[in-house]
Coordinates of N, CA and C in Angstrom, one line a residue:
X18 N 26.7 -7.8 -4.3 CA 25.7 -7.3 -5.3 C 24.6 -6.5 -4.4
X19 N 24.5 -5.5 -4.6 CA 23.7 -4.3 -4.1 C 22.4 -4.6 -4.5
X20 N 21.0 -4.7 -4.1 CA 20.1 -4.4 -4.5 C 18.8 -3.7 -4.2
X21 N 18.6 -2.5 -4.9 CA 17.7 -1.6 -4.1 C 16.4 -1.7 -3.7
X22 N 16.2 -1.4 -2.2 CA 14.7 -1.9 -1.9 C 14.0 -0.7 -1.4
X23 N 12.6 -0.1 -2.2 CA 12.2 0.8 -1.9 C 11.2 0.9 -0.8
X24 N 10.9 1.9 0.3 CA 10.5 1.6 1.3 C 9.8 2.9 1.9
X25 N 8.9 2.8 2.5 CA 8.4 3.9 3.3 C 8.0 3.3 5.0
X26 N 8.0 4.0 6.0 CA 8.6 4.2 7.0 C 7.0 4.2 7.4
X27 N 6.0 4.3 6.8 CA 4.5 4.6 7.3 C 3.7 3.1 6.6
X28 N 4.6 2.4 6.0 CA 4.2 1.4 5.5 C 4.0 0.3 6.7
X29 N 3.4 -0.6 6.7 CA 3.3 -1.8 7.2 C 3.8 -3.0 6.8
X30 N 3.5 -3.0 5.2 CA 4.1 -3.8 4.8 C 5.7 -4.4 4.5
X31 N 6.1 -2.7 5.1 CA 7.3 -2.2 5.0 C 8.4 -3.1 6.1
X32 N 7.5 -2.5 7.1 CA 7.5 -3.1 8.7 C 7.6 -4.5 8.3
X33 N 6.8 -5.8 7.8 CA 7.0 -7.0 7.3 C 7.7 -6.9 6.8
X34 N 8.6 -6.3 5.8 CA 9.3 -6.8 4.9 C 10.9 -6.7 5.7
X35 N 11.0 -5.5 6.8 CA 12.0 -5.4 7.5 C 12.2 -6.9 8.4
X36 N 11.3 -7.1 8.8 CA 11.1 -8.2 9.6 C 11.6 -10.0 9.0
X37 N 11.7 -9.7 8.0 CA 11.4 -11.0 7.0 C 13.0 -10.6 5.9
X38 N 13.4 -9.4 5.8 CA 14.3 -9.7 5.3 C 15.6 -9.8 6.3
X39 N 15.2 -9.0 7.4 CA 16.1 -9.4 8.7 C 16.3 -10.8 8.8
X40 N 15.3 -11.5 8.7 CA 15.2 -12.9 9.3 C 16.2 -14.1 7.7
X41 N 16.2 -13.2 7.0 CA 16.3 -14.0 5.4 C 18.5 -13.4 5.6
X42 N 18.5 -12.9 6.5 CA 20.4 -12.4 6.3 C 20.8 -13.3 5.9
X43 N 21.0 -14.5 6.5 CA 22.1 -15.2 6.1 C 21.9 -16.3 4.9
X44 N 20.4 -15.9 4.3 CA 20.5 -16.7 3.2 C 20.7 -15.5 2.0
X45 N 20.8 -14.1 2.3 CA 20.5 -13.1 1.1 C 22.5 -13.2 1.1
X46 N 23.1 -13.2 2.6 CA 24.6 -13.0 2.5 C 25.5 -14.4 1.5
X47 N 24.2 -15.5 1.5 CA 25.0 -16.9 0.9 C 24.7 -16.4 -0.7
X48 N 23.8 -15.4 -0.7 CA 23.9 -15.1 -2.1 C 24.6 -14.2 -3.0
X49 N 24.8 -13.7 -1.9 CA 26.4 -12.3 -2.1 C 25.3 -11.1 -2.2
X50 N 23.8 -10.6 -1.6 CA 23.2 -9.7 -2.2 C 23.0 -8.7 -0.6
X51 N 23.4 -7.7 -0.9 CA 23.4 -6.6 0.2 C 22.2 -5.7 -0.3
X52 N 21.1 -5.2 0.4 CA 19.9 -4.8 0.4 C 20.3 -3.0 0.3
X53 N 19.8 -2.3 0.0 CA 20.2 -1.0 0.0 C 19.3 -0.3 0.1
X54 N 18.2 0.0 1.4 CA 17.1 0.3 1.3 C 16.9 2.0 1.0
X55 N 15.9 2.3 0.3 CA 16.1 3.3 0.1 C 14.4 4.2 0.4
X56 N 14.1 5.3 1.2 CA 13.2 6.0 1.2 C 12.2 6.1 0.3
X57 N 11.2 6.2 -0.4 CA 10.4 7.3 -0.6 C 8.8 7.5 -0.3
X58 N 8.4 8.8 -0.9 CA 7.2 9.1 -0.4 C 6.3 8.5 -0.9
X59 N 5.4 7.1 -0.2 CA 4.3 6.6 -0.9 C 3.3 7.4 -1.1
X60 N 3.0 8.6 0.1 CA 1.6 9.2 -0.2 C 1.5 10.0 -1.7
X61 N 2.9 10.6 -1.8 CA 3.0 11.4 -2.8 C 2.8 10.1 -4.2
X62 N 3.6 9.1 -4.4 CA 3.3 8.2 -5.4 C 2.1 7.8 -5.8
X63 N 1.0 7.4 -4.7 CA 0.1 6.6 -4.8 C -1.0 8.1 -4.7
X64 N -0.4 9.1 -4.5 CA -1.8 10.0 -4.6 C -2.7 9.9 -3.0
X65 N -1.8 9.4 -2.2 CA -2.8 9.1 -0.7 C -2.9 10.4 0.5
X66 N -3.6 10.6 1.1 CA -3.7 11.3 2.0 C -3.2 11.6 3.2
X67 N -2.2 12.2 3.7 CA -1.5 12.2 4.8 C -2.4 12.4 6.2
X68 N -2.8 11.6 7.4 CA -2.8 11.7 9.1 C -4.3 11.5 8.4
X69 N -4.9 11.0 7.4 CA -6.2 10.3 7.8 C -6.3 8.8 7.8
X70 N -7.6 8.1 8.1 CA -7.4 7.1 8.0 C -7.3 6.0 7.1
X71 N -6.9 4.8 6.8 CA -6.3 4.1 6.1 C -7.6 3.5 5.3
X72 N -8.1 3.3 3.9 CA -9.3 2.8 3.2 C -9.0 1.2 3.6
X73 N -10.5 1.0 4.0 CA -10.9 -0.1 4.5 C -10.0 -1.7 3.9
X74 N -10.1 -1.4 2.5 CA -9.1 -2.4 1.2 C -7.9 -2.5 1.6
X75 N -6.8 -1.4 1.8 CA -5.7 -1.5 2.0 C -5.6 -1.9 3.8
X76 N -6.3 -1.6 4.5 CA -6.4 -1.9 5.8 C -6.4 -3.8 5.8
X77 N -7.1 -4.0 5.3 CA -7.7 -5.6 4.9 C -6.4 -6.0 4.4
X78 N -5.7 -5.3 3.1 CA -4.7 -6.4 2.6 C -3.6 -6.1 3.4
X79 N -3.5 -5.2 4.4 CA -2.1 -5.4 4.8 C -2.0 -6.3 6.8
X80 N -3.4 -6.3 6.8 CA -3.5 -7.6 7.8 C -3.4 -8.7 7.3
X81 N -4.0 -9.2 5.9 CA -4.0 -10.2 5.4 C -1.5 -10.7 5.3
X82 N -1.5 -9.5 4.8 CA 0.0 -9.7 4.2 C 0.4 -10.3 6.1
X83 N -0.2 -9.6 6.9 CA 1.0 -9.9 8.6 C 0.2 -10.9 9.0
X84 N -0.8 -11.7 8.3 CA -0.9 -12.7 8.9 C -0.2 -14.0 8.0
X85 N -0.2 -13.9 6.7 CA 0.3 -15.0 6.1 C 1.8 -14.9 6.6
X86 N 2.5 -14.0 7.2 CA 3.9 -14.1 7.4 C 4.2 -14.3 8.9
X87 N 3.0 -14.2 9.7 CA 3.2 -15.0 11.3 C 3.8 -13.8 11.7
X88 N 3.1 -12.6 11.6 CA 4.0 -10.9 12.1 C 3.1 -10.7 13.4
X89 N 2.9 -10.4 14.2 CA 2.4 -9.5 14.8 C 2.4 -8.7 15.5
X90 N 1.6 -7.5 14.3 CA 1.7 -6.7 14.7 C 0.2 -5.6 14.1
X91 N -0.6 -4.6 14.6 CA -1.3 -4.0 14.0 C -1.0 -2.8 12.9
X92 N -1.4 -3.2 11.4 CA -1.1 -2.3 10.9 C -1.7 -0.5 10.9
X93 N -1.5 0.2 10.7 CA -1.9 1.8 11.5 C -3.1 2.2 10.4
X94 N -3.9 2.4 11.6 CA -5.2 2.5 10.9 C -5.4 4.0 10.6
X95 N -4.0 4.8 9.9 CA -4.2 6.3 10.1 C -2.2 6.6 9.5
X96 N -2.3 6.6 8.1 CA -1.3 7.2 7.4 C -0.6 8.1 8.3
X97 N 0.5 8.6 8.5 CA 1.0 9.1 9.0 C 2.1 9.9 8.2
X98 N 2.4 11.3 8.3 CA 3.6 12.0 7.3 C 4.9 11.3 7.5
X99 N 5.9 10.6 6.8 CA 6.5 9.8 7.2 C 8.3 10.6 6.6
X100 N 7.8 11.7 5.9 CA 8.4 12.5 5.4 C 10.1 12.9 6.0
X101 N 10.0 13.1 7.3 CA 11.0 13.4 8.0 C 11.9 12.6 8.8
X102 N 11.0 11.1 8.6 CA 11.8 10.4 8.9 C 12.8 9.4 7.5
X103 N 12.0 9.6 6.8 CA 12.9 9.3 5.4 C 14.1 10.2 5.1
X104 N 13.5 11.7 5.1 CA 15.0 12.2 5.2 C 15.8 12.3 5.9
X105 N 15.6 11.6 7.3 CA 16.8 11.5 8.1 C 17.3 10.1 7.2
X106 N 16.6 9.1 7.1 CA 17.7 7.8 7.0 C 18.3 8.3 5.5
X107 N 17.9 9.0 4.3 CA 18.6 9.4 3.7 C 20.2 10.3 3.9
X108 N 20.0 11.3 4.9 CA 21.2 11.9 5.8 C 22.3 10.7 6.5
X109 N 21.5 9.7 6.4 CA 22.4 8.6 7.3 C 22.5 7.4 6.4
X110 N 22.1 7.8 4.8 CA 22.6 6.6 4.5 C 23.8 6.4 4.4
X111 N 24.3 4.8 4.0 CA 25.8 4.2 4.0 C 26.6 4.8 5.1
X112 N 25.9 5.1 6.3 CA 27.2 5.3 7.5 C 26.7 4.3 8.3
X113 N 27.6 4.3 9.4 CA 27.2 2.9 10.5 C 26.2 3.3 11.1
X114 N 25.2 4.3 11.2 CA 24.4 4.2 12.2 C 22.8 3.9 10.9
X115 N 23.0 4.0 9.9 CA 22.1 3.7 8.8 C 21.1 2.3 9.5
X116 N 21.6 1.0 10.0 CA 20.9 0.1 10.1 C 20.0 0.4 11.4
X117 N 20.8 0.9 12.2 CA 20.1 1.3 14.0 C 19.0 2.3 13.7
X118 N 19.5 3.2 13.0 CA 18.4 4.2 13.0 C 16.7 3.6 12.2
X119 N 17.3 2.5 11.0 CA 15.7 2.7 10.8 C 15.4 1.2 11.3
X120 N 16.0 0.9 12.0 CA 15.2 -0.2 13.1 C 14.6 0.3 14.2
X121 N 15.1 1.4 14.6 CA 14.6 2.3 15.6 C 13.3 3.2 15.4
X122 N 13.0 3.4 14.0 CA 12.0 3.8 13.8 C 11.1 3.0 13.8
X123 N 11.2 1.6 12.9 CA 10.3 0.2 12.7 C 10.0 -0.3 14.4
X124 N 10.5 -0.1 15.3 CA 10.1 -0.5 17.0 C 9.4 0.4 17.1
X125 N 9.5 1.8 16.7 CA 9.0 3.2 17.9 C 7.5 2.9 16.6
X126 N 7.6 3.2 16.0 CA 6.3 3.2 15.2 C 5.4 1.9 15.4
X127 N 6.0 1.0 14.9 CA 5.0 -0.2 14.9 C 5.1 -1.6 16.1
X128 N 5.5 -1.0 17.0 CA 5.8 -1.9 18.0 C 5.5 -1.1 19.5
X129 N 6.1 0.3 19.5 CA 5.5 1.0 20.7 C 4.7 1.1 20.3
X130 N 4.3 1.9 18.9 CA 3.2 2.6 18.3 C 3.3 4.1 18.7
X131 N 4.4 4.9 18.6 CA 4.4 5.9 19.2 C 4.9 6.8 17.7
X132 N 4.0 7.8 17.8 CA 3.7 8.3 16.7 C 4.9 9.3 15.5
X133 N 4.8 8.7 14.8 CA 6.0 9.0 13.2 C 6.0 10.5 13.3
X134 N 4.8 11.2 13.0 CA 4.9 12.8 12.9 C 5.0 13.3 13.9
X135 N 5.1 12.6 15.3 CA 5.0 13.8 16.2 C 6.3 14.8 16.2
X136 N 5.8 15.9 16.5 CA 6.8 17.2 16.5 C 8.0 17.2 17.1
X137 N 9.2 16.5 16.8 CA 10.2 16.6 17.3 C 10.8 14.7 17.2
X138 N 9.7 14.1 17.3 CA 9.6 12.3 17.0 C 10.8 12.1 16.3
X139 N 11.1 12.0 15.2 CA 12.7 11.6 14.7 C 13.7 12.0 15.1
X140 N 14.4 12.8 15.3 CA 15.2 13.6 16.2 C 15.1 12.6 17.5
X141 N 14.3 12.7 17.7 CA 14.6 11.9 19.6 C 14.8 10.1 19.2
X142 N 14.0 9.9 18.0 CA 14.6 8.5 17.9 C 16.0 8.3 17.2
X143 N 16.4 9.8 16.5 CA 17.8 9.2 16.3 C 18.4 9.3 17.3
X144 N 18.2 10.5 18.5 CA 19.0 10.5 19.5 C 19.1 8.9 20.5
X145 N 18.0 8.0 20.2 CA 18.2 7.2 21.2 C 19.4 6.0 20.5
X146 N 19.6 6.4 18.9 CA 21.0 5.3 18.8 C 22.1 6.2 18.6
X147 N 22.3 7.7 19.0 CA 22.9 8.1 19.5 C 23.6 9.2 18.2
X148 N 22.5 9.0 17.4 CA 22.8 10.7 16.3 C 21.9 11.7 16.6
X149 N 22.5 12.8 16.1 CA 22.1 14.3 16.1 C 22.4 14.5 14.8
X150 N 21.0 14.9 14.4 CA 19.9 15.5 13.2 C 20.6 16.8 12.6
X151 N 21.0 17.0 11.7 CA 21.5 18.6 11.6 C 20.0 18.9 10.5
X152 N 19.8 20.4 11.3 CA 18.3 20.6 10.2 C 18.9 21.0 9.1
X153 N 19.4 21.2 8.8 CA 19.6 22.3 7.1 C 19.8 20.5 6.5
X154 N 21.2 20.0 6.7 CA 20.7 18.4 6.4 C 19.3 17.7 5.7
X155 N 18.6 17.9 7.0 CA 17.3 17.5 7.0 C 16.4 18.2 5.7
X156 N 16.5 19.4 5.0 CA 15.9 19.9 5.2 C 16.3 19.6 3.1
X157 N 17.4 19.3 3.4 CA 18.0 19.3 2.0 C 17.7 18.2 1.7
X158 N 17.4 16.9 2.4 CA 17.5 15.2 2.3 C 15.8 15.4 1.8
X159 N 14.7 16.8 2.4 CA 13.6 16.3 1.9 C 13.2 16.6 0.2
X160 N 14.2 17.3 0.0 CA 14.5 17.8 -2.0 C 15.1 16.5 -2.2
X161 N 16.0 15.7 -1.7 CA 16.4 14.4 -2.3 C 15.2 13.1 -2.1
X162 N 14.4 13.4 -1.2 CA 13.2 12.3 -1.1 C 12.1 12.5 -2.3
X163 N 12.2 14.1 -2.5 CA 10.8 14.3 -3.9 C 11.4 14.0 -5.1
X164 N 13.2 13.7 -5.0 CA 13.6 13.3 -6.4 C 13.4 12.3 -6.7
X165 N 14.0 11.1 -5.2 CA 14.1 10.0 -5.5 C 13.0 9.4 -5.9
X166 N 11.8 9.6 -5.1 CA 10.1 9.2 -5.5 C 9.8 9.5 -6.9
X167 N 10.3 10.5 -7.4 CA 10.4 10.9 -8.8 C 10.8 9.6 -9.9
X168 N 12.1 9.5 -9.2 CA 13.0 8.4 -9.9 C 12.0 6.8 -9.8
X169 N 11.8 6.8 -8.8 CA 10.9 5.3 -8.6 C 9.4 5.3 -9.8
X170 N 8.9 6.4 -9.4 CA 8.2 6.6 -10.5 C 8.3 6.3 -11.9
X171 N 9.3 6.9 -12.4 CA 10.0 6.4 -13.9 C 10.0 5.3 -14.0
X172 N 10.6 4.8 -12.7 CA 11.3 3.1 -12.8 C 9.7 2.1 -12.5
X173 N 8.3 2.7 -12.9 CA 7.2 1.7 -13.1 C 7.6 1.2 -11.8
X174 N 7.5 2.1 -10.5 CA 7.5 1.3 -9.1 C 5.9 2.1 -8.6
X175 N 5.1 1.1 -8.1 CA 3.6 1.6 -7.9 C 3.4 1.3 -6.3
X176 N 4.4 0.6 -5.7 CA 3.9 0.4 -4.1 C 5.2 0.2 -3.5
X177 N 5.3 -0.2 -2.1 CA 6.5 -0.5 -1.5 C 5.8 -1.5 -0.8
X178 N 7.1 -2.8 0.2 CA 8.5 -2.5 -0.7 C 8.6 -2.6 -1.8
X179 N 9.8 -2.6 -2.9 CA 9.9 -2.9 -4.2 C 11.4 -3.2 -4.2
X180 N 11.8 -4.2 -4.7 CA 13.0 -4.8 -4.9 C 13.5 -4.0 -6.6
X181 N 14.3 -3.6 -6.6 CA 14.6 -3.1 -8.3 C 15.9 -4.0 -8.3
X182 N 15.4 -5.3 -9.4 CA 16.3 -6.3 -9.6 C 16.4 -5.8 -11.4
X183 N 17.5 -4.8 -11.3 CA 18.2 -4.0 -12.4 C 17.0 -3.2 -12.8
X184 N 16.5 -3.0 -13.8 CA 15.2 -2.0 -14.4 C 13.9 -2.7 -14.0
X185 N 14.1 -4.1 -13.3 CA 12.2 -4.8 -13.0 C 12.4 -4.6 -11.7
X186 N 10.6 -4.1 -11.4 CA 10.8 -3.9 -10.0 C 10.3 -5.5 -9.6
X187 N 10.1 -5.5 -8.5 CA 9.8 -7.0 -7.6 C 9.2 -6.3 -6.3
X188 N 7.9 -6.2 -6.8 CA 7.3 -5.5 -5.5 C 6.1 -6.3 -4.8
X189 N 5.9 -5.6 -3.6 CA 5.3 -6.8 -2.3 C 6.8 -7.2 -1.6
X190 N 5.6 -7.8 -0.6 CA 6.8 -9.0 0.2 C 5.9 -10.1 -0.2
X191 N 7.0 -10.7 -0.6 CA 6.9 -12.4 -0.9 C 7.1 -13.5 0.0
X192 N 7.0 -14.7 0.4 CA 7.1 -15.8 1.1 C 8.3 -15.7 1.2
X193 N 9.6 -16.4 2.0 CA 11.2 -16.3 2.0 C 11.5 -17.4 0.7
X194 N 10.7 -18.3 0.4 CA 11.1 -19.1 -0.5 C 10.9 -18.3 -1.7
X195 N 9.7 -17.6 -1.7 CA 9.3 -16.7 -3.2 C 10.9 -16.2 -3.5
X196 N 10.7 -15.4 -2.4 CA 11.9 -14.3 -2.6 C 13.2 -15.0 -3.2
X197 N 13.8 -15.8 -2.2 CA 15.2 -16.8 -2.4 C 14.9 -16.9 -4.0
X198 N 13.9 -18.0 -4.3 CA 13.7 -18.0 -5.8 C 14.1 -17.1 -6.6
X199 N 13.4 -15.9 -6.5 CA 13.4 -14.8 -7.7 C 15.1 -14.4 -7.5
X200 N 15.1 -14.0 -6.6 CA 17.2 -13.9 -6.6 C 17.6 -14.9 -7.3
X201 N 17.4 -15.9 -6.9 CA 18.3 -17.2 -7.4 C 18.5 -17.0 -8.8
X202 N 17.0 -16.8 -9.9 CA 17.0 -17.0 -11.1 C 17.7 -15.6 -11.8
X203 N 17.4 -14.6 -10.9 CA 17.9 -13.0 -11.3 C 19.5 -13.2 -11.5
X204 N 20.3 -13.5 -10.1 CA 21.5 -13.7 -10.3 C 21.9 -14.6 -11.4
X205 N 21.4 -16.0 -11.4 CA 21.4 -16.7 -12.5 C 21.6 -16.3 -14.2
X206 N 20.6 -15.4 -14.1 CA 20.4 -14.6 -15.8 C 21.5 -13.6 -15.8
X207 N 21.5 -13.0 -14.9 CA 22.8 -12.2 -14.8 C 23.9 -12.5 -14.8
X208 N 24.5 -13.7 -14.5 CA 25.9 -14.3 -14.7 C 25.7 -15.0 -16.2
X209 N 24.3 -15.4 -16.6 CA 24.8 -16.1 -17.5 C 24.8 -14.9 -19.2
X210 N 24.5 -13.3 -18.5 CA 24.7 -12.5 -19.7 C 26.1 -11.7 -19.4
X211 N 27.0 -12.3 -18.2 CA 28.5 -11.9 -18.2 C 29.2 -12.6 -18.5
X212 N 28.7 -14.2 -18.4 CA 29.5 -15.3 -19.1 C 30.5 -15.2 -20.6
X213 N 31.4 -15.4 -20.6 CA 31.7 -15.0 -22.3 C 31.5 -16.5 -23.3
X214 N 31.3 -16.0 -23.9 CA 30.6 -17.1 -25.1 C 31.5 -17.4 -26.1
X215 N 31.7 -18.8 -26.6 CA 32.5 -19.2 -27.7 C 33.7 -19.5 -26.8

């Protein structure tokens, strides 16, 4: 069972959620549920400002979020265009290098701390798991990032990450027990409206 989790690459919360659902595999695999992360542009959603700094509120709740979950790490006190690196992992989704490349971003960003926009920055992080970028690719993946953000939009998604458990989103990161729960009962309702009756 596929289920899509929306994500941006300038998030922190994002960065927790990678961290936390990394850590949740082998209880998301005892559930049969494969994560299907998918890009889009929060600044464009949320109406936020790209390479300035982060408002004091969102700064606050997303240390609050890495401290209730024992993360450490500093969340970026300065939005970054995260644009180019979404359309690369779009270019790479569903091939084998899909998982490496956006773990490679979540280290270089929020672990070196070495910067998302810099001019030429994704390209050299996909070069270090060993892809090469085709720009026209690139360039086409950023028309598929202003659709998909489009689409999230429709689908009443207001932040990342966001779990789309069929048409509800499930957004934040939640405790690992929260989470486990809400699957449990999702898949639960779900089998029991495939069940045949009588």
């Amino acid at each position: 069972m596929r289920v899509r989790c929306y994500f941006d690459f300038a998030s922190t919360l994002c960065y927790v959620a990678h961290r936390v659902f990394g850590e949740m595999g082998p209880e998301l695999e005892s559930l049969g549920i494969e994560l299907d992360w998918v890009p889009l542009d929060l600044a464009e959603l949320a109406g936020w400002r790209r390479g300035v700094e982060v408002e004091p509120v969102r700064l606050a709740n997303a240390e609050r979020v890495v401290e209730e979950h024992g993360i450490e790490v500093a969340p970026l006190r300065v939005w970054p265009d995260s644009r180019a690196a979404s359309a690369a992992a779009l270019v790479l989704a569903r091939t084998p290098q899909e998982a490496a490349f956006r773990a490679r971003i979540w280290a270089a960003v929020f672990e070196e701390r070495r910067a998302l926009d810099a001019p030429g920055a994704v390209e050299s992080f996909a070069r270090d798991v060993g892809v090469t970028l085709d720009p026209q690719r690139l360039e086409r993946a950023r028309d598929e990032l202003e659709f998909r953000t489009h689409v999230a939009r429709e689908e009443d998604v207001t932040g990342v990450p966001t779990l789309m458990l069929d048409e509800f989103p499930f957004g934040g990161i939640q405790s690992r027990e929260t989470t486990r729960l809400v699957l449990e009962r999702w898949l639960a309702r779900k089998l029991a409206v495939a069940r045949p009756h009588g």
